[in-house]
Amino acid sequence: MDKRRVYMDHAATTYTNKEVLAEMLPFFTDYFGNPSSVHQFGREVKKSVDVAREQVANALGALPEEIYFTAGGSEADNWAIKGIANSYKNKGNHIITTKIEHHAVLHTCEQLEKEGFEVTYLPVDEFGMVSLADVSTAITDKTILISIKYANNEIGTIQPISEIGKIAKGKGIYFHTYAVQAVCNLNINVHEQNIDLLSLSAHKFYGPKGIGALYIRKGIKISNLIHGGAQERRRRAGTENVPGIIGLGKAISIATMNMESHNDKLIKMRNKLINTILEKIPYTRLNGHPIKRLPGNTSFCFEFIEGESLLLSLDMKGIAGSSGSACTSGSLEPSHVLLAIGLTHEIAHGSLRLSLGEINNEEDIDYVLEVLPEIVDRLRSMSPLYEKVKGGKQ
Amino acid sequence: MYSEKVMDHFSNPRNVGEIENADGIGEVGNAHCGDIMKIYLKVENDIIEDVKFKTFGCGAAVATSSMATELVKGKSIDEALEVTNKAVVEALDGLPPAKLHCSVLAEEAIKAAIEDYKKNQKNK
């Protein structure tokens, strides 16, 4: 069996950069103090935590005091949405989001609906783009929050975030964006883009898992999600995950510094992968926007076959990808994102996402391009749906 | 997540294909849910002489189709009707709970093909 291993699931998670890990390690053993402590063991750690906070703030064009560390993107989303809802419920009970959000946003909104809030889930077009007109139309005098994902993890589509920020600002409504896939891939400036809250997670840009942050614009009143001690300026209790925070800071500063060359490399590989697959494999479609998409994202649907079969077959060849088919989502429904861009269930079941990262190279792309068409052929030859097409019955 | 047997039947499925002028054809499932199984039977003197399948679905769907065809091949119609989804699961050394429905589909596909065979016999 082929021993080659090709990791193309960077949108799920990345490895931790060795330089980042090296920066973190002393904070397990040598600098282990509690940053809240008065003594020197605590004080020296507190200083490093402050540096990491600055690194995160710099990457976003924010102020250090606007950055709050969390246990990851999901916590940041929960905090942003529940916190604003709770703090501004006297002003209104309406929230606007989209049909293609991450579950951390969707399920939080569904929970708020049970508590009496009203939520508008905006549709998207065939490329996964939100319409600015829809955003404006959805706003009522009860709207307190707009939460729209910066760039979609499944199909890669990048939303017109600055324009949405402008609309929100004009109406005095808070604007939150889940930006885990966008940070370090796209130029972000929260103040210029009128973003009031932004969630991020370190393991999407070569940092460790279990650490993220919520940016909260200065002056915004937001109720706490995690109650307890006075950490994070009394807003997020719990002893700091210091090694994680150090890792997040280092990872975000390296990734922001390398962004241009990283993106150039990824976009070149991505375009080759997309163009060749569409050319070589019939009955295939690209999901997401052809141009306004994340540098490392490719997402396809191969008709007449099912995504899990595809993933297993690729895995046997050492290639790691992901799919939005029902069998891989752990439910009976295929991905809500693929359905929202108008795909039928049948087509959505045959989805494949290959998300590229720093460790991929041209050889990986060539290897996938060699292996994938054979796999699709084999699965189609077993499919009763393909037989109908070949027989001209469809 | 899958047993070695499941992976074996997924990567080298037995009896894939179609039978021309089959004596019975059964198709179950639908594309909406992501699983379709189609079974073809060749029956002689009440014995399943040959069986083939085509499946659109996940790894478990392919493996259960493959195993089900193995279990009924060479059996009489009555014996084949007794092959349950449980027998398919056991022969595959188990399936994850979320995938048990695939084995049910495989049993139904065999039964549908036998039904079709019986109907064709009556119409002869």
Coordinates of C-alpha atoms in Angstrom, one line a residue:
Chain A
M1 CA 0.0 0.0 0.0
D2 CA 1.1 3.5 -0.8
K3 CA 2.8 5.1 2.3
R4 CA 2.3 8.6 1.0
R5 CA 0.3 10.8 3.4
V6 CA -1.3 14.0 2.2
Y7 CA -3.2 16.2 4.7
M8 CA -5.8 18.4 3.0
D9 CA -8.1 19.1 5.9
H10 CA -6.6 22.3 7.3
A11 CA -10.0 23.9 7.6
A12 CA -10.8 21.2 10.3
T13 CA -7.5 21.9 12.1
T14 CA -3.9 22.6 11.5
Y15 CA -0.8 21.2 13.2
T16 CA 0.9 23.5 15.7
N17 CA 3.9 25.2 14.1
K18 CA 7.1 24.0 15.8
E19 CA 8.2 27.6 16.4
V20 CA 4.9 28.2 18.2
L21 CA 5.3 25.1 20.3
A22 CA 8.9 26.1 21.3
E23 CA 7.5 29.4 22.5
M24 CA 4.8 27.6 24.5
L25 CA 6.9 24.9 26.2
P26 CA 8.7 27.0 28.9
F27 CA 5.2 28.1 30.1
F28 CA 4.4 24.6 31.2
T29 CA 7.6 24.1 33.3
D30 CA 9.6 27.2 33.9
Y31 CA 7.0 30.0 33.8
F32 CA 4.1 28.3 35.5
G33 CA 2.9 31.0 37.8
N34 CA -0.7 32.1 38.0
P35 CA -0.8 35.5 36.2
S36 CA -3.2 36.7 38.9
S37 CA -0.7 36.1 41.6
V38 CA 1.1 39.0 43.3
H39 CA 4.6 37.3 43.5
Q40 CA 7.2 37.3 40.8
F41 CA 6.2 33.9 39.5
G42 CA 2.9 35.3 38.6
R43 CA 4.1 38.7 37.5
E44 CA 6.5 37.4 34.9
V45 CA 3.8 35.3 33.3
K46 CA 1.3 38.2 33.4
K47 CA 3.8 40.2 31.2
S48 CA 3.9 37.4 28.6
V49 CA 0.1 37.1 28.5
D50 CA 0.0 40.9 27.9
V51 CA 2.4 40.5 25.0
A52 CA 0.2 37.8 23.5
R53 CA -2.8 40.0 23.9
E54 CA -1.0 42.7 22.0
Q55 CA 0.0 40.3 19.2
V56 CA -3.7 39.3 18.7
A57 CA -4.8 42.9 18.8
N58 CA -2.2 43.9 16.2
A59 CA -3.4 41.2 13.8
L60 CA -6.9 42.6 14.0
G61 CA -6.2 46.3 14.1
A62 CA -7.7 46.3 17.6
L63 CA -6.6 47.6 21.0
P64 CA -5.1 45.1 23.5
E65 CA -7.8 45.8 26.0
E66 CA -10.4 44.7 23.4
I67 CA -9.1 41.2 23.3
Y68 CA -10.4 38.5 25.6
F69 CA -9.0 35.0 25.6
T70 CA -11.5 32.1 25.5
A71 CA -11.3 28.3 25.2
G72 CA -11.8 28.6 21.4
G73 CA -14.1 29.8 18.7
S74 CA -17.3 28.1 19.9
E75 CA -17.0 29.8 23.3
A76 CA -16.4 33.1 21.7
D77 CA -19.5 32.8 19.6
N78 CA -21.6 31.7 22.5
W79 CA -20.4 34.6 24.5
A80 CA -20.8 37.2 21.8
I81 CA -24.3 36.3 20.9
K82 CA -25.7 35.4 24.3
G83 CA -23.9 38.3 25.9
I84 CA -25.3 40.9 23.5
A85 CA -28.7 39.4 23.6
N86 CA -28.8 39.5 27.4
S87 CA -27.4 43.0 27.7
Y88 CA -29.6 44.6 25.1
K89 CA -32.8 42.7 25.5
N90 CA -34.5 45.8 26.7
K91 CA -33.7 47.5 23.5
G92 CA -34.9 44.7 21.2
N93 CA -35.2 41.0 20.7
H94 CA -34.2 40.5 17.1
I95 CA -31.0 39.0 15.7
I96 CA -30.0 38.6 12.1
T97 CA -27.7 35.8 11.0
T98 CA -27.5 33.6 7.9
K99 CA -28.4 30.0 7.0
I100 CA -24.7 29.1 6.5
E101 CA -23.3 29.9 9.9
H102 CA -21.3 27.5 12.0
H103 CA -23.3 25.4 14.4
A104 CA -21.8 27.4 17.3
V105 CA -23.7 30.4 16.0
L106 CA -26.8 28.6 14.7
H107 CA -27.5 26.5 17.8
T108 CA -26.9 29.5 20.1
C109 CA -29.4 31.5 18.1
E110 CA -31.9 28.5 18.2
Q111 CA -31.5 28.5 22.0
L112 CA -32.2 32.2 22.1
E113 CA -35.4 31.7 20.1
K114 CA -36.6 29.3 22.8
E115 CA -36.0 32.2 25.2
G116 CA -38.2 34.6 23.3
F117 CA -35.7 36.1 20.8
E118 CA -36.5 36.4 17.1
V119 CA -33.9 35.4 14.7
T120 CA -33.8 36.0 10.9
Y121 CA -31.7 33.4 9.0
L122 CA -30.7 35.2 5.8
P123 CA -30.5 33.0 2.6
V124 CA -27.5 33.0 0.4
D125 CA -27.1 32.8 -3.4
E126 CA -25.8 29.9 -5.3
F127 CA -22.2 30.9 -4.5
G128 CA -23.0 31.2 -0.8
M129 CA -23.0 35.1 -0.8
V130 CA -25.3 37.1 1.5
S131 CA -27.1 39.9 -0.2
L132 CA -26.5 43.4 1.3
A133 CA -30.1 44.3 0.3
D134 CA -31.3 41.3 2.3
V135 CA -29.3 42.5 5.4
S136 CA -30.8 46.0 5.2
T137 CA -34.4 44.7 4.6
A138 CA -34.2 42.3 7.6
I139 CA -33.3 45.1 10.0
T140 CA -36.2 46.2 12.3
D141 CA -36.3 48.6 15.2
K142 CA -36.0 45.6 17.4
T143 CA -32.7 44.4 15.8
I144 CA -29.8 44.3 18.3
L145 CA -27.2 42.1 16.6
I146 CA -26.1 41.0 13.2
S147 CA -23.8 37.9 13.2
I148 CA -22.4 36.8 9.9
K149 CA -19.4 34.5 9.3
Y150 CA -16.5 36.2 7.6
A151 CA -15.6 33.3 5.3
N152 CA -17.3 29.9 5.1
N153 CA -15.4 26.9 6.3
E154 CA -17.1 24.5 4.0
I155 CA -17.3 26.3 0.7
G156 CA -14.8 29.1 1.2
T157 CA -17.0 32.0 0.2
I158 CA -15.9 35.4 1.7
Q159 CA -18.7 37.7 2.7
P160 CA -18.8 41.5 2.0
I161 CA -17.9 42.1 5.7
S162 CA -16.9 45.8 5.4
E163 CA -20.2 46.6 3.7
I164 CA -22.2 44.7 6.3
G165 CA -20.3 46.5 9.0
K166 CA -21.2 49.9 7.4
I167 CA -24.9 48.9 7.3
A168 CA -24.8 47.8 10.9
K169 CA -23.1 51.0 12.1
G170 CA -25.5 53.2 10.2
K171 CA -28.4 51.6 12.1
G172 CA -26.6 51.4 15.5
I173 CA -26.7 47.6 15.5
Y174 CA -23.9 45.5 16.8
F175 CA -22.0 43.4 14.3
H176 CA -20.4 40.1 15.2
T177 CA -18.4 37.9 12.8
Y178 CA -17.1 34.4 13.3
A179 CA -13.8 34.7 11.6
V180 CA -11.9 31.5 12.4
Q181 CA -11.2 30.8 8.8
A182 CA -10.5 34.4 7.9
V183 CA -7.9 35.4 10.5
C184 CA -4.4 35.1 9.0
N185 CA -5.9 34.4 5.6
L186 CA -7.5 37.8 4.9
N187 CA -6.7 41.4 5.8
I188 CA -8.8 42.3 8.8
N189 CA -9.1 45.6 10.5
V190 CA -12.0 45.6 13.0
H191 CA -12.1 49.3 13.4
E192 CA -12.0 50.2 9.7
Q193 CA -14.5 47.4 8.9
N194 CA -16.9 48.4 11.7
I195 CA -16.7 45.0 13.3
D196 CA -17.9 45.1 16.9
L197 CA -17.2 41.5 17.9
L198 CA -15.0 38.9 16.3
S199 CA -14.4 35.3 17.2
L200 CA -11.2 33.4 16.4
S201 CA -9.5 30.2 17.2
A202 CA -5.7 29.4 17.2
H203 CA -5.8 25.9 15.7
K204 CA -6.9 27.2 12.3
F205 CA -3.6 29.1 11.8
Y206 CA -0.9 26.7 13.1
G207 CA -1.6 27.4 16.8
P208 CA -2.7 25.0 19.5
K209 CA -6.2 23.7 20.1
G210 CA -8.4 24.8 23.0
I211 CA -7.5 28.5 22.8
G212 CA -9.3 31.3 21.1
A213 CA -10.3 34.9 21.6
L214 CA -13.2 37.3 21.4
Y215 CA -12.6 40.8 20.3
I216 CA -15.1 43.1 21.9
R217 CA -15.1 46.8 20.8
K218 CA -14.3 49.1 23.7
G219 CA -17.5 50.5 25.3
I220 CA -19.7 47.6 24.4
K221 CA -21.7 46.3 27.3
I222 CA -21.8 42.5 27.3
S223 CA -22.9 40.1 30.0
N224 CA -20.5 37.4 31.1
L225 CA -20.8 33.8 29.9
I226 CA -18.3 32.2 32.3
H227 CA -18.8 33.4 35.8
G228 CA -16.2 33.2 38.6
G229 CA -12.9 34.9 39.3
A230 CA -11.7 38.3 38.1
Q231 CA -9.6 37.2 35.2
E232 CA -9.7 39.0 31.8
R233 CA -10.7 42.2 33.4
R234 CA -13.6 40.5 35.2
R235 CA -15.2 39.4 32.0
R236 CA -14.1 35.8 31.5
A237 CA -13.4 33.8 34.7
G238 CA -11.0 30.9 35.0
T239 CA -7.3 30.7 35.4
E240 CA -5.7 31.6 32.1
N241 CA -4.6 28.8 29.7
V242 CA -1.2 30.5 29.7
P243 CA 0.7 28.1 27.3
G244 CA -2.3 28.3 24.9
I245 CA -2.4 32.1 25.1
I246 CA 1.4 32.3 24.4
G247 CA 0.9 29.9 21.5
L248 CA -2.1 31.9 20.1
G249 CA 0.0 35.1 20.2
K250 CA 3.0 33.6 18.5
A251 CA 0.9 31.8 15.9
I252 CA -1.1 34.9 14.9
S253 CA 2.0 37.1 14.6
I254 CA 3.8 34.5 12.5
A255 CA 0.8 33.8 10.3
T256 CA 0.0 37.5 9.8
M257 CA 3.7 38.2 8.9
N258 CA 3.7 35.3 6.3
M259 CA 0.2 35.9 5.0
E260 CA 1.1 37.2 1.6
S261 CA 3.5 34.5 0.6
H262 CA 1.4 31.8 2.3
N263 CA -1.7 32.9 0.3
D264 CA 0.2 33.2 -3.0
K265 CA 1.4 29.6 -2.6
L266 CA -2.1 28.3 -1.6
I267 CA -4.0 30.2 -4.3
K268 CA -1.7 28.8 -7.0
M269 CA -2.2 25.2 -5.7
R270 CA -5.9 25.7 -5.1
N271 CA -6.5 27.0 -8.6
K272 CA -4.6 24.1 -10.2
L273 CA -6.6 21.6 -8.1
I274 CA -10.0 23.2 -9.0
N275 CA -9.3 23.7 -12.7
T276 CA -7.9 20.3 -13.3
I277 CA -10.6 18.5 -11.3
L278 CA -13.4 20.3 -13.1
E279 CA -11.7 19.5 -16.4
K280 CA -10.8 15.9 -15.8
I281 CA -13.9 14.6 -13.9
P282 CA -17.3 15.0 -15.6
Y283 CA -20.5 15.6 -13.6
T284 CA -18.6 17.7 -11.1
R285 CA -19.3 21.1 -9.7
L286 CA -17.4 23.6 -7.6
N287 CA -19.1 24.8 -4.4
G288 CA -18.7 28.3 -3.3
H289 CA -17.6 31.5 -5.0
P290 CA -15.1 31.0 -7.9
I291 CA -13.1 34.1 -6.9
K292 CA -14.2 35.4 -3.5
R293 CA -13.0 32.4 -1.7
L294 CA -10.4 31.4 1.0
P295 CA -6.9 30.8 -0.4
G296 CA -6.8 27.2 0.7
N297 CA -10.4 26.1 0.1
T298 CA -11.6 23.7 -2.6
S299 CA -15.1 22.2 -2.4
F300 CA -16.7 19.9 -5.0
C301 CA -19.7 17.8 -5.5
F302 CA -19.3 14.7 -7.6
E303 CA -22.6 13.5 -8.9
F304 CA -23.8 9.9 -8.4
I305 CA -21.5 9.1 -5.5
E306 CA -21.5 9.6 -1.8
G307 CA -19.0 11.6 0.3
E308 CA -18.1 9.1 3.0
S309 CA -17.2 6.4 0.4
L310 CA -15.0 9.1 -1.3
L311 CA -13.3 10.0 2.0
L312 CA -12.6 6.3 2.9
S313 CA -11.2 5.7 -0.6
L314 CA -9.0 8.7 -0.4
D315 CA -7.9 7.7 3.1
M316 CA -6.8 4.4 1.8
K317 CA -4.5 6.3 -0.6
G318 CA -3.2 8.4 2.3
I319 CA -5.2 11.6 1.4
A320 CA -7.2 13.3 4.2
G321 CA -10.2 15.4 3.2
S322 CA -13.7 16.0 4.5
S323 CA -17.3 15.9 3.3
G324 CA -20.6 17.4 4.0
S325 CA -22.6 14.2 3.3
A326 CA -25.1 13.0 5.8
C327 CA -23.0 10.0 6.7
T328 CA -20.1 12.3 7.8
S329 CA -22.2 14.9 9.5
G330 CA -23.5 12.5 12.0
S331 CA -27.1 13.2 11.1
L332 CA -29.4 12.1 8.3
E333 CA -29.1 15.5 6.6
P334 CA -26.3 16.6 4.4
S335 CA -24.6 19.9 5.3
H336 CA -26.9 22.9 5.8
V337 CA -24.4 25.0 3.9
L338 CA -24.6 22.9 0.8
L339 CA -28.4 22.8 1.0
A340 CA -28.5 26.6 1.5
I341 CA -26.6 27.2 -1.8
G342 CA -29.4 25.3 -3.5
L343 CA -28.0 21.9 -4.0
T344 CA -30.3 18.9 -3.9
H345 CA -29.8 16.3 -1.2
E346 CA -28.6 13.9 -3.8
I347 CA -25.9 16.2 -5.0
A348 CA -24.9 17.4 -1.6
H349 CA -24.2 13.8 -0.4
G350 CA -21.4 13.7 -2.9
S351 CA -19.4 16.6 -1.5
L352 CA -15.6 16.7 -0.9
R353 CA -13.6 19.5 0.7
L354 CA -9.9 19.6 0.3
S355 CA -8.4 22.4 2.3
L356 CA -4.8 23.3 1.7
G357 CA -2.1 24.5 4.1
E358 CA 1.5 25.3 4.5
I359 CA 2.7 21.7 4.4
N360 CA 1.1 21.0 1.0
N361 CA 3.2 21.2 -2.2
E362 CA 2.9 20.8 -5.9
E363 CA 3.6 17.1 -5.6
D364 CA 0.6 16.7 -3.3
I365 CA -1.6 18.4 -5.8
D366 CA -0.4 16.1 -8.6
Y367 CA -0.9 13.0 -6.4
V368 CA -4.5 14.0 -5.7
L369 CA -5.1 14.7 -9.3
E370 CA -3.8 11.3 -10.2
V371 CA -5.7 9.4 -7.6
L372 CA -9.0 11.2 -7.3
P373 CA -10.3 10.6 -10.9
E374 CA -9.7 6.8 -10.5
I375 CA -11.6 6.8 -7.2
V376 CA -14.6 8.7 -8.5
D377 CA -14.6 6.3 -11.5
R378 CA -14.6 3.3 -9.3
L379 CA -17.4 4.5 -7.1
R380 CA -19.5 5.6 -10.1
S381 CA -19.1 2.2 -11.6
M382 CA -20.8 0.8 -8.5
S383 CA -23.5 3.4 -8.4
P384 CA -27.0 2.7 -9.7
L385 CA -27.5 6.4 -10.3
Y386 CA -24.6 6.6 -12.7
E387 CA -25.9 3.5 -14.6
K388 CA -29.1 5.4 -15.3
V389 CA -27.2 8.4 -16.7
K390 CA -25.0 6.2 -18.9
G391 CA -28.1 4.4 -20.1
G392 CA -29.6 7.7 -21.1
K393 CA -32.6 7.2 -18.9
Q394 CA -32.1 10.4 -16.9
Chain B
M1 CA -14.7 3.3 13.1
Y2 CA -15.2 0.3 10.7
S3 CA -14.1 -3.3 11.3
E4 CA -11.5 -4.7 9.0
K5 CA -14.2 -6.9 7.4
V6 CA -16.2 -3.8 6.5
M7 CA -13.2 -2.1 5.0
D8 CA -12.3 -5.3 3.1
H9 CA -15.9 -5.5 1.6
F10 CA -15.8 -1.8 0.9
S11 CA -12.5 -1.8 -0.9
N12 CA -13.0 -5.1 -2.7
P13 CA -16.7 -5.5 -2.9
R14 CA -18.0 -8.9 -4.0
N15 CA -20.6 -9.3 -6.8
V16 CA -20.6 -5.7 -8.0
G17 CA -22.4 -5.2 -11.3
E18 CA -25.5 -6.0 -13.1
I19 CA -27.1 -9.2 -14.5
E20 CA -28.6 -9.0 -18.0
N21 CA -32.1 -10.5 -18.1
A22 CA -32.1 -10.9 -14.4
D23 CA -35.0 -13.0 -12.9
G24 CA -35.5 -10.5 -10.1
I25 CA -34.4 -6.9 -9.5
G26 CA -34.9 -5.0 -6.2
E27 CA -34.1 -1.4 -5.6
V28 CA -34.5 0.3 -2.2
G29 CA -33.5 3.5 -0.5
N30 CA -33.5 6.9 -2.2
A31 CA -30.9 9.5 -3.2
H32 CA -32.4 12.1 -0.9
C33 CA -31.2 10.0 2.1
G34 CA -27.9 9.1 0.5
D35 CA -28.4 5.4 0.1
I36 CA -29.7 3.4 -2.9
M37 CA -29.1 -0.3 -3.3
K38 CA -30.0 -2.3 -6.3
I39 CA -29.8 -6.1 -6.4
Y40 CA -30.1 -8.4 -9.4
L41 CA -30.9 -12.1 -9.1
K42 CA -30.4 -15.0 -11.4
V43 CA -32.5 -17.9 -10.1
E44 CA -32.5 -21.5 -11.4
N45 CA -34.6 -24.3 -9.8
D46 CA -35.4 -22.1 -6.8
I47 CA -31.7 -21.6 -6.2
I48 CA -30.0 -18.2 -6.4
E49 CA -27.3 -19.0 -9.0
D50 CA -26.0 -15.5 -9.3
V51 CA -26.5 -12.2 -7.6
K52 CA -25.0 -8.7 -8.3
F53 CA -25.4 -5.3 -6.8
K54 CA -25.0 -1.6 -7.4
T55 CA -25.0 0.8 -4.5
F56 CA -24.9 4.5 -4.1
G57 CA -24.0 5.2 -0.5
C58 CA -21.4 5.3 2.3
G59 CA -18.8 2.7 3.2
A60 CA -21.2 0.7 5.3
A61 CA -23.8 0.7 2.5
V62 CA -21.3 -0.8 0.0
A63 CA -20.0 -3.3 2.5
T64 CA -23.5 -4.5 3.6
S65 CA -24.6 -4.9 0.0
S66 CA -21.5 -6.9 -0.7
M67 CA -21.9 -9.1 2.3
A68 CA -25.6 -9.6 1.7
T69 CA -25.0 -10.9 -1.8
E70 CA -22.4 -13.3 -0.4
L71 CA -24.8 -14.6 2.1
V72 CA -27.6 -15.3 -0.3
K73 CA -25.6 -16.7 -3.2
G74 CA -26.2 -20.4 -3.7
K75 CA -29.1 -20.4 -1.3
S76 CA -32.7 -21.3 -2.0
I77 CA -35.3 -18.6 -2.2
D78 CA -36.7 -19.6 1.2
E79 CA -33.2 -19.7 2.8
A80 CA -32.4 -16.3 1.3
L81 CA -35.6 -14.8 2.8
E82 CA -34.3 -15.8 6.2
V83 CA -31.1 -13.8 5.9
T84 CA -31.6 -10.9 8.3
N85 CA -29.8 -7.6 8.7
K86 CA -28.4 -8.9 11.9
A87 CA -26.8 -11.8 10.1
V88 CA -25.2 -9.2 7.7
V89 CA -23.9 -7.2 10.6
E90 CA -22.5 -10.2 12.4
A91 CA -20.8 -11.4 9.2
L92 CA -19.1 -8.0 9.0
D93 CA -17.9 -8.2 12.6
G94 CA -20.3 -5.4 13.6
L95 CA -21.2 -1.9 12.4
P96 CA -21.2 1.5 14.2
P97 CA -24.7 2.2 15.6
A98 CA -25.3 5.0 13.2
K99 CA -24.7 2.7 10.3
L100 CA -27.1 -0.2 11.3
H101 CA -29.7 1.2 8.9
C102 CA -27.5 0.3 6.0
S103 CA -27.8 -3.4 7.0
V104 CA -31.6 -3.0 7.1
L105 CA -31.5 -1.6 3.7
A106 CA -29.4 -4.5 2.5
E107 CA -31.9 -7.0 3.8
E108 CA -34.8 -5.0 2.2
A109 CA -33.0 -5.0 -1.1
I110 CA -32.6 -8.7 -1.2
K111 CA -36.2 -9.2 -0.2
A112 CA -37.3 -6.7 -2.8
A113 CA -35.4 -8.6 -5.5
I114 CA -37.0 -11.9 -4.4
E115 CA -40.4 -10.3 -4.4
D116 CA -39.8 -9.1 -8.0
Y117 CA -38.6 -12.6 -8.9
K118 CA -41.8 -14.2 -7.5
K119 CA -44.0 -11.6 -9.3
N120 CA -42.2 -12.4 -12.6
Q121 CA -42.8 -16.1 -12.0
K122 CA -46.5 -15.6 -11.5
N123 CA -46.7 -13.6 -14.7
K124 CA -45.0 -16.2 -16.8

